[in-house]
CSV table of C-alpha atoms in Angstrom, one decimal:
chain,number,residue,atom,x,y,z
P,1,UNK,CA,13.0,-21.7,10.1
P,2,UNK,CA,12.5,-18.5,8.1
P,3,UNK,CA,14.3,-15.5,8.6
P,4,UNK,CA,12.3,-13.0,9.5
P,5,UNK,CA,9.0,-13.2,11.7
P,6,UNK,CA,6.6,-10.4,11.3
P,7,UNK,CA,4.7,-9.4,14.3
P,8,UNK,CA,1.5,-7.2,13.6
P,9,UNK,CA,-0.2,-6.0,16.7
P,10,UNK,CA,-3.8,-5.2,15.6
P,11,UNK,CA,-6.9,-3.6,17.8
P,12,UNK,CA,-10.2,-2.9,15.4
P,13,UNK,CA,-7.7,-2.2,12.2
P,14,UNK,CA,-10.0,-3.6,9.9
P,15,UNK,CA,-10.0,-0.5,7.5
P,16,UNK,CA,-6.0,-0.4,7.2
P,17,UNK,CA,-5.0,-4.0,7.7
P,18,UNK,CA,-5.6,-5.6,4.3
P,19,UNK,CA,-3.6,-3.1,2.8
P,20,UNK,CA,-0.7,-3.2,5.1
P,21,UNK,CA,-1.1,-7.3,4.7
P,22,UNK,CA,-0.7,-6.7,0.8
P,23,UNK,CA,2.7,-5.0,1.5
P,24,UNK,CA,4.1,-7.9,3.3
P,25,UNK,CA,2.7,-10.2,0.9
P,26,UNK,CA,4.7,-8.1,-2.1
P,27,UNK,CA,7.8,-8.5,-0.3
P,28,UNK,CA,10.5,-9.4,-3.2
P,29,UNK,CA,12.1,-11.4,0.3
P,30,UNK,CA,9.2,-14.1,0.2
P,31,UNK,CA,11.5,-16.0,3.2
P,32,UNK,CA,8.9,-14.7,6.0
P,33,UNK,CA,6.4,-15.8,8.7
P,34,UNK,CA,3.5,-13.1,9.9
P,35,UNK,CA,2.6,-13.1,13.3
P,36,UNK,CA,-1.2,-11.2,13.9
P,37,UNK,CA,-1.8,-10.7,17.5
P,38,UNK,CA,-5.5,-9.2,17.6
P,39,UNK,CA,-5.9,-7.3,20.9
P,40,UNK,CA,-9.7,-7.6,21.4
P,41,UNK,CA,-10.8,-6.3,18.3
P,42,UNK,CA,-14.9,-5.9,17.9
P,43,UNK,CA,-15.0,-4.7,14.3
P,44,UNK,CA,-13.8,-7.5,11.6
P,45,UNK,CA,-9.9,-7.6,12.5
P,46,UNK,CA,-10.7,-11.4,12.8
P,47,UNK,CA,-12.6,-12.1,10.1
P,48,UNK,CA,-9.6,-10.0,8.1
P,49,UNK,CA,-6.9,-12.4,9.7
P,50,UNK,CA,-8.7,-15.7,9.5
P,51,UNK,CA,-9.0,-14.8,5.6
P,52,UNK,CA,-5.4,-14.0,5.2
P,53,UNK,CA,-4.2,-17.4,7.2
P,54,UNK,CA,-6.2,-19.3,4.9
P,55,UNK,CA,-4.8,-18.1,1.7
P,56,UNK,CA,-1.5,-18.0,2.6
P,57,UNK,CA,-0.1,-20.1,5.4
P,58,UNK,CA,2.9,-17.9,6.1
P,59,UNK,CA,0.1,-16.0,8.4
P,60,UNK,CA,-0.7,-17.0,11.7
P,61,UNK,CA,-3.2,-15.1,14.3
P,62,UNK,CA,-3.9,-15.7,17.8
P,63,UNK,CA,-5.8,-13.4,20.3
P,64,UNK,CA,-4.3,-11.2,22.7
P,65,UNK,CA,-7.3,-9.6,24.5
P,66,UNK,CA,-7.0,-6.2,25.9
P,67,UNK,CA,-3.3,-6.3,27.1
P,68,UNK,CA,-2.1,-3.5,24.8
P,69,UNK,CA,0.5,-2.9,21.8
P,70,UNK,CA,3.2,-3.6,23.8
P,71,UNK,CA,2.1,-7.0,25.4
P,72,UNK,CA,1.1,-8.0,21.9
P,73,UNK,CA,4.6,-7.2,20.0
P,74,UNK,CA,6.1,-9.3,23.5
P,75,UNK,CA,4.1,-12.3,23.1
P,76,UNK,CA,4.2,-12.7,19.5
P,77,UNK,CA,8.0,-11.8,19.4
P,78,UNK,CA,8.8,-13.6,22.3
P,79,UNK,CA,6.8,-16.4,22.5
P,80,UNK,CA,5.6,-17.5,19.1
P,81,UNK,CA,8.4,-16.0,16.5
P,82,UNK,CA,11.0,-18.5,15.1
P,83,UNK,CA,12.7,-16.5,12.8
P,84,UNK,CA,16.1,-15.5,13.1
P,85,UNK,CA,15.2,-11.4,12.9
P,86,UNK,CA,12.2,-9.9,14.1
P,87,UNK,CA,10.3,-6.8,12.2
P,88,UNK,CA,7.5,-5.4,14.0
P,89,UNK,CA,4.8,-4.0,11.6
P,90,UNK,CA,2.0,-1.9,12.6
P,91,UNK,CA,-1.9,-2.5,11.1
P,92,UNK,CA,-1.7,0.9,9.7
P,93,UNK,CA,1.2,1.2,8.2
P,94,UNK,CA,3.2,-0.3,4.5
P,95,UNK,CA,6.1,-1.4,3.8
P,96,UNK,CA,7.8,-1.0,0.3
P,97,UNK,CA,8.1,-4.4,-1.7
P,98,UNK,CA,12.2,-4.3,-1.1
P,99,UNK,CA,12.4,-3.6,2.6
P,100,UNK,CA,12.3,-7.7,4.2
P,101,UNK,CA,15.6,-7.8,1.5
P,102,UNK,CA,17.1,-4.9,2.0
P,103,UNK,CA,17.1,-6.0,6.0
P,104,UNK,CA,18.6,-9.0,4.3
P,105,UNK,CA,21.3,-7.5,2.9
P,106,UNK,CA,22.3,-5.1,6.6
P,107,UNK,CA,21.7,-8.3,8.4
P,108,UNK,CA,24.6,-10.2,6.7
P,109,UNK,CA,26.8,-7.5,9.2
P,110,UNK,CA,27.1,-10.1,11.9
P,111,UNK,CA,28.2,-7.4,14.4
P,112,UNK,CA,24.6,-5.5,13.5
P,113,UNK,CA,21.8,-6.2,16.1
P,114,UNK,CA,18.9,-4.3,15.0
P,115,UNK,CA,18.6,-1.9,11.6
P,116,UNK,CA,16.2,1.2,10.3
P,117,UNK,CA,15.4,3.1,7.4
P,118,UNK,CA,13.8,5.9,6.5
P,119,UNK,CA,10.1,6.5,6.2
P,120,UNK,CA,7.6,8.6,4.5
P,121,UNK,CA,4.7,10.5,6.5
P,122,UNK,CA,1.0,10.1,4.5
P,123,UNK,CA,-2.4,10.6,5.5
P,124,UNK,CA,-4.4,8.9,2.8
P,125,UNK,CA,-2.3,7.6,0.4
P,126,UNK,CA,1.2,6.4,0.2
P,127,UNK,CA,2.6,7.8,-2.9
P,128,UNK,CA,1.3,11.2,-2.1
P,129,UNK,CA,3.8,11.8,1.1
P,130,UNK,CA,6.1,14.8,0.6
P,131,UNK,CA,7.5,14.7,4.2
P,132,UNK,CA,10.2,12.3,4.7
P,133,UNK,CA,12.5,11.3,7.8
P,134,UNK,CA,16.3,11.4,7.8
P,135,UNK,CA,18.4,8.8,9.4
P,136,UNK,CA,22.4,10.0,11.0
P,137,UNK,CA,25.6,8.6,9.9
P,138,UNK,CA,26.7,5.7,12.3
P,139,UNK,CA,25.7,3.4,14.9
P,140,UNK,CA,22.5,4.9,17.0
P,141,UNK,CA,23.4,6.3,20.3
P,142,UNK,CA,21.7,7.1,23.8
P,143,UNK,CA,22.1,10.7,23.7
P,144,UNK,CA,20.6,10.7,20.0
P,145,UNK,CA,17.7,8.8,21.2
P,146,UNK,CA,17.3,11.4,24.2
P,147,UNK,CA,16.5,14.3,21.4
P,148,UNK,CA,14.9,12.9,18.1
P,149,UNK,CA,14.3,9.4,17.8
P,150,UNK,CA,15.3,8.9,13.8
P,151,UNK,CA,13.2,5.4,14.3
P,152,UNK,CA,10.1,7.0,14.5
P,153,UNK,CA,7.8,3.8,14.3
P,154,UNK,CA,7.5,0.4,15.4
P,155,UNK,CA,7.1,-0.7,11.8
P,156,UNK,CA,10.3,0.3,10.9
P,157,UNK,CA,12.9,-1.3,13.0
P,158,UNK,CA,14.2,-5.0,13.2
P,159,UNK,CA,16.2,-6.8,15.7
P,160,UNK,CA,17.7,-10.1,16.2
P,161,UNK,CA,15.4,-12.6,18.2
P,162,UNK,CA,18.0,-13.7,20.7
P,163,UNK,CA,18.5,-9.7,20.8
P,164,UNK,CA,15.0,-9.0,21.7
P,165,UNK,CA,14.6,-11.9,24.0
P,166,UNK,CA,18.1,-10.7,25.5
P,167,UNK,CA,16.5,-7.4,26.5
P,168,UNK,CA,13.2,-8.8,27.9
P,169,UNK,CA,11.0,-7.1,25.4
P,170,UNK,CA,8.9,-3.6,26.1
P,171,UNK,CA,7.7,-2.3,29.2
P,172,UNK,CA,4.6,-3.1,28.7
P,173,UNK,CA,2.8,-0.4,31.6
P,174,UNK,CA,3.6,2.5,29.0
P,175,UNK,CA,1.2,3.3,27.0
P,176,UNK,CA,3.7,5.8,24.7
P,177,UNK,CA,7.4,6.1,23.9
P,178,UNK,CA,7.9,2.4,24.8
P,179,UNK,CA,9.7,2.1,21.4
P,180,UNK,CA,12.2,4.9,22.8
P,181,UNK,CA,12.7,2.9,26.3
P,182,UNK,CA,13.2,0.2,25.0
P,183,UNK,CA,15.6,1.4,21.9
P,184,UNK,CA,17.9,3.2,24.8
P,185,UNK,CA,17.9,-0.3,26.7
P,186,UNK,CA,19.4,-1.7,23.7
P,187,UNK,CA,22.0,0.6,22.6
P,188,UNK,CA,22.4,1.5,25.9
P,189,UNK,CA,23.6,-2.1,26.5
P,190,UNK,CA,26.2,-2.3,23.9
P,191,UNK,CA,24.0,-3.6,20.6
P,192,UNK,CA,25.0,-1.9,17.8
P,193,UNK,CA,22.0,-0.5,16.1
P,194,UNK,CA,22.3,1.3,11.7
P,195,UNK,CA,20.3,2.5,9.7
P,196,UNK,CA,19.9,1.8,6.0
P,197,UNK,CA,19.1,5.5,4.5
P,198,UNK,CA,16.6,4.1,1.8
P,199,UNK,CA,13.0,5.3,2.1
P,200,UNK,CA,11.4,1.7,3.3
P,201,UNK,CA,8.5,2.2,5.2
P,202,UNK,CA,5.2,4.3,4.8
P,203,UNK,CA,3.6,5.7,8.0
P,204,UNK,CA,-0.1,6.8,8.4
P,205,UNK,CA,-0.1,9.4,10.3
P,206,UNK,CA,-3.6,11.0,12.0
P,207,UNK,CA,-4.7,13.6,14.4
P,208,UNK,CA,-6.7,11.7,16.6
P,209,UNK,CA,-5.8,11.9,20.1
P,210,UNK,CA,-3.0,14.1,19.9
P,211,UNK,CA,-3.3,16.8,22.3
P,212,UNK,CA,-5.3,14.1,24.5
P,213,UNK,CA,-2.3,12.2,24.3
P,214,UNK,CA,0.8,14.6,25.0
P,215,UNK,CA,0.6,13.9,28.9
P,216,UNK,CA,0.4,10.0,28.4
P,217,UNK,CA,3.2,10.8,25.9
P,218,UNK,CA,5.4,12.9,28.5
P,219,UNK,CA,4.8,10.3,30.9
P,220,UNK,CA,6.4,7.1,28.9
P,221,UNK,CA,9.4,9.7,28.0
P,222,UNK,CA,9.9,10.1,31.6
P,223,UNK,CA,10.3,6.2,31.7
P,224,UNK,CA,12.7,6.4,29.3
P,225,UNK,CA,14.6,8.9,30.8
P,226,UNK,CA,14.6,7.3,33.9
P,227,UNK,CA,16.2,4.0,31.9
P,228,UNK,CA,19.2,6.3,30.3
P,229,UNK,CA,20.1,7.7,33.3
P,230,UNK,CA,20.4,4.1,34.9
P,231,UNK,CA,22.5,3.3,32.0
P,232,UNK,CA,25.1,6.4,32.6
P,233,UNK,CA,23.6,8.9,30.1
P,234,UNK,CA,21.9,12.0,31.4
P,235,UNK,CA,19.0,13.6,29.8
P,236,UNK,CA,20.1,17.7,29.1
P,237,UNK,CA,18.2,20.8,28.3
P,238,UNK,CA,19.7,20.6,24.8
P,239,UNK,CA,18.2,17.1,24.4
P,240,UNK,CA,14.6,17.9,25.8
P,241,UNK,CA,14.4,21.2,23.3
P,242,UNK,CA,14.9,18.8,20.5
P,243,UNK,CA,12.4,16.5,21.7
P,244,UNK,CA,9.9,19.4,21.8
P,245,UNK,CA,10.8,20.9,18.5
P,246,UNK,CA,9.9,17.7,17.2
P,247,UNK,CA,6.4,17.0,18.4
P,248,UNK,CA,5.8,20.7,17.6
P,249,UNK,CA,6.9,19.6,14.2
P,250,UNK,CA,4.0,17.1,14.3
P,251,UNK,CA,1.8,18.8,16.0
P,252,UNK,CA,2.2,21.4,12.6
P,253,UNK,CA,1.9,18.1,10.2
P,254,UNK,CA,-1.6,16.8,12.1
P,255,UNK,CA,-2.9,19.8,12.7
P,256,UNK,CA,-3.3,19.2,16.1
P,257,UNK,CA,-5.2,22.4,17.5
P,258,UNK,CA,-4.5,26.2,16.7
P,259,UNK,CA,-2.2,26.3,19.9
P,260,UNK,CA,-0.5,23.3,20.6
P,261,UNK,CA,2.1,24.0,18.1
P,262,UNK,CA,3.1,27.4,19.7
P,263,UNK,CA,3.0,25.9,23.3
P,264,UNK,CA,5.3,23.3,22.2
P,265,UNK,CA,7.7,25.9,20.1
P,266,UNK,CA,7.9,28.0,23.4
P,267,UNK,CA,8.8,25.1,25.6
P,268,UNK,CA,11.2,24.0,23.2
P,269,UNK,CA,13.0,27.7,23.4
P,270,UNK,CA,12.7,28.3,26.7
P,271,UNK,CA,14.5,24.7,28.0
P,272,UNK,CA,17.6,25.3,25.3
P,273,UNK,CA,17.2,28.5,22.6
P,274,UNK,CA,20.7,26.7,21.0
P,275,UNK,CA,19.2,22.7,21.5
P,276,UNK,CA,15.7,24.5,19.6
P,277,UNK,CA,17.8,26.0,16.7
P,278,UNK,CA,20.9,23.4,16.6
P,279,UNK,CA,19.4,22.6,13.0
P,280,UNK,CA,18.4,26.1,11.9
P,281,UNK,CA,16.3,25.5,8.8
P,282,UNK,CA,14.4,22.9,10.9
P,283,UNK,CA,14.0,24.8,14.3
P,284,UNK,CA,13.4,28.4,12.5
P,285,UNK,CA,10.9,27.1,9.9
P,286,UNK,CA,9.2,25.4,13.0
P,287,UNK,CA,9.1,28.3,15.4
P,288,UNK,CA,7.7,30.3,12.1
P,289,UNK,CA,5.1,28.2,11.4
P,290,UNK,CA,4.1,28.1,15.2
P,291,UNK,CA,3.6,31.6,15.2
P,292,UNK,CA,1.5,31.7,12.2
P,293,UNK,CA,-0.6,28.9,12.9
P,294,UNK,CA,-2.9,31.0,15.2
P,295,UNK,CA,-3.9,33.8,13.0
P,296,UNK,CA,-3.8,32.0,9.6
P,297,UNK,CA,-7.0,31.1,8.4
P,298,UNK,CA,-7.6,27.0,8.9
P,299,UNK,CA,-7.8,26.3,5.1
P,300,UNK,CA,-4.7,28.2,4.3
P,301,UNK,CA,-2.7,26.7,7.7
P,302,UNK,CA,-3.8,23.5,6.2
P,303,UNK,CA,-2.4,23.6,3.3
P,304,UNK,CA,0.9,25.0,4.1
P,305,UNK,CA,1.5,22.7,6.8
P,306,UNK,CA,-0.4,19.9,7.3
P,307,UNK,CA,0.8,16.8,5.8
C-alpha cells in the first residue's frame, strides 16, 4: 500500500498536465500512487494520461465524464485510493520536488488529520511568482475559514483516507468554495488540521471567468456558511469583510475588469470598516490599489498589480 494517493481531476488540461505530472514524478518521496480522473475531456487529456500510465505504473486513469471537479476528487479518493493519506493535485498546478516528504514528515503527528503549506501565485512560470500566501500559527479553525481560507487550493492540502471517507467527501452540487465547505465540515468536527509554513505548492492562476464567476462563487460560500452555522459557529460582518478584501485582492492580481476591484473594496468596508483593515498593510494597500485601478492607464495598472 503506498502512502500517499494522488488524485488529479483533469477536464481538457492537456497544455498544463505534463508539467504538473513532471512535479509529481520529481517527488524526492517516490512512495506514491496517481490517480487521473479525466472528466470528459475532448482535447488530448487522454492521450496525455495513457502515455504517463505506460511509463510509469504508479499512474492510473479512468474516466469520469461530465460530473465535475468535485465528483472526480470523490470517486478517485473514495473509491479507487489505497494510500494511507490522500493529496489532491490539480492539472494546472506544481508541486515542489520536497512536498510528498515534507507531508511525510507532519504526518508522523498521529493526532494530525489533514496538513497545508504555503503556496506561490504565477501566471506563466513558476519561478517567476513574487506573491506568496501565509499560513497562521496553530490548528485551523471554523471562524478562520469563515474570513480567509489560508488553503487556498485543492492542490495543496492532504488528509487521511479514513478522514476523508469519515466526512463523506465534497458536496459535489457546488460548483465553487467546495474546498471551504468541506474544510469547515472537518475542523468543524473535531479533526485537527496544521500547516507546514514552507512554500510547497505553485498555483496558476488566470483571469478567465472571474467576474462571470463571483455569483457562482457567492453562492458555494453560502453553502458553506450554511454548514458552519449547523456546526455552532456563526458567520459575522468581520468575517464576510475579510472574505471580500480577499477576492478584491485577486481580483487586483488577475486583473479582473477596471471595476470589480473597487466594488469588492467597498463591500468589504461597508459590511465591517475594522474586519476590512484588521491587517492594515494588507486592507489599506488593497483599498488603494482599488481606487487607482480605474483611472490608471491598463499597462501601468498591469504592472503594478497584476501578478
Amino acid at each position: 500500500m503506498p502512502k500517499f494517493s494522488v488524485i488529479i481531476p483533469c477536464y481538457n488540461a492537456a497544455a498544463t498536465l505534463p508539467d504538473t505530472l513532471a512535479s509529481l514524478r520529481a517527488q524526492t518521496c517516490p512512495d506514491w500512487e496517481a490517480i487521473c480522473i479525466d472528466d470528459g475531456s475532448t482535447d488530448n487529456t487522454r492521450a496525455i494520461l495513457r502515455a504517463a500510465a505506460q511509463a510509469d505504473p504508479r499512474i492510473r486513469w479512468c474516466p469520469n465524464p461530465g460530473k465535475g471537479p468535485s465528483a472526480a476528487r470523490n470517486h478517485g479518493a473514495l473509491h479507487m485510493a489505497a494510500g494511507a493519506v490522500v493529496a489532491f493535485l490539480d492539472a494546472d498546478d506544481l508541486w515542489v520536488p520536497e512536498r510528498l516528504a515534507r507531508l511525510n514528515h507532519a504526518f508522523a503527528d498521529r493526532s494530525l488529520a489533514a496538513s497545508y503549506a504555503r503556496i506561490a501565485f504565477f501566471r506563466d512560470r513558476p519561478w517567476d511568482a513574487t506573491v506568496f500566501s501565509t499560513v497562521p500559527a496553530g490548528d485551523l479553525s471554523v471562524p478562520r475559514l469563515l474570513g480567509e481560507n489560508p488553503v487556498c487550493t485543492m492542490s495543496n492540502i492532504a488528509v487521511r483516507r479514513p478522514v476523508f471517507a469519515a466526512t463523506g467527501g465534497f458536496e459535489e452540487t457546488l460548483v465553487h468554495n467546495e474546498d471551504l465547505e468541506w474544510l469547515i465540515r472537518l475542523v468543524g468536527c473535531g479533526h485537527r488540521v496544521a500547516a507546514i509554513n514552507e512554500v510547497l505548492v505553485h498555483y496558476r492562476t488566470s483571469a478567465a471567468g472571474l467576474s462571470a464567476d463571483l455569483g457562482a462563487m457567492a453562492q458555494g460560500r453560502q453553502a458553506a456558511l450554511a454548514t458552519a452555522r449547523r456546526l455552532g459557529c456563526a458567520p459575522r460582518r468581520r468575517d464576510e469583510a475579510i472574505h471580500l478584501r480577499y477576492l478584491a485582492r485577486r481580483a487586483l492580481r488577475l486583473q479582473a475588469g477596471r471595476l470589480v476591484a473597487l466594488r469588492l473594496t467597498l463591500a468589504g468596508l461597508r459590511a465591517s470598516p475594522a474586519g476590512f483593515l484588521s491587517d492594515p498593510r494588507r486592507g489599506g494597500l488593497t483599498a488603494l490599489a482599488a481606487l487607482a485601478t480605474p483611472i490608471l492607464p491598463r499597462r501601468l495598472s498591469g504592472a503594478l498589480f497584476a501578478r
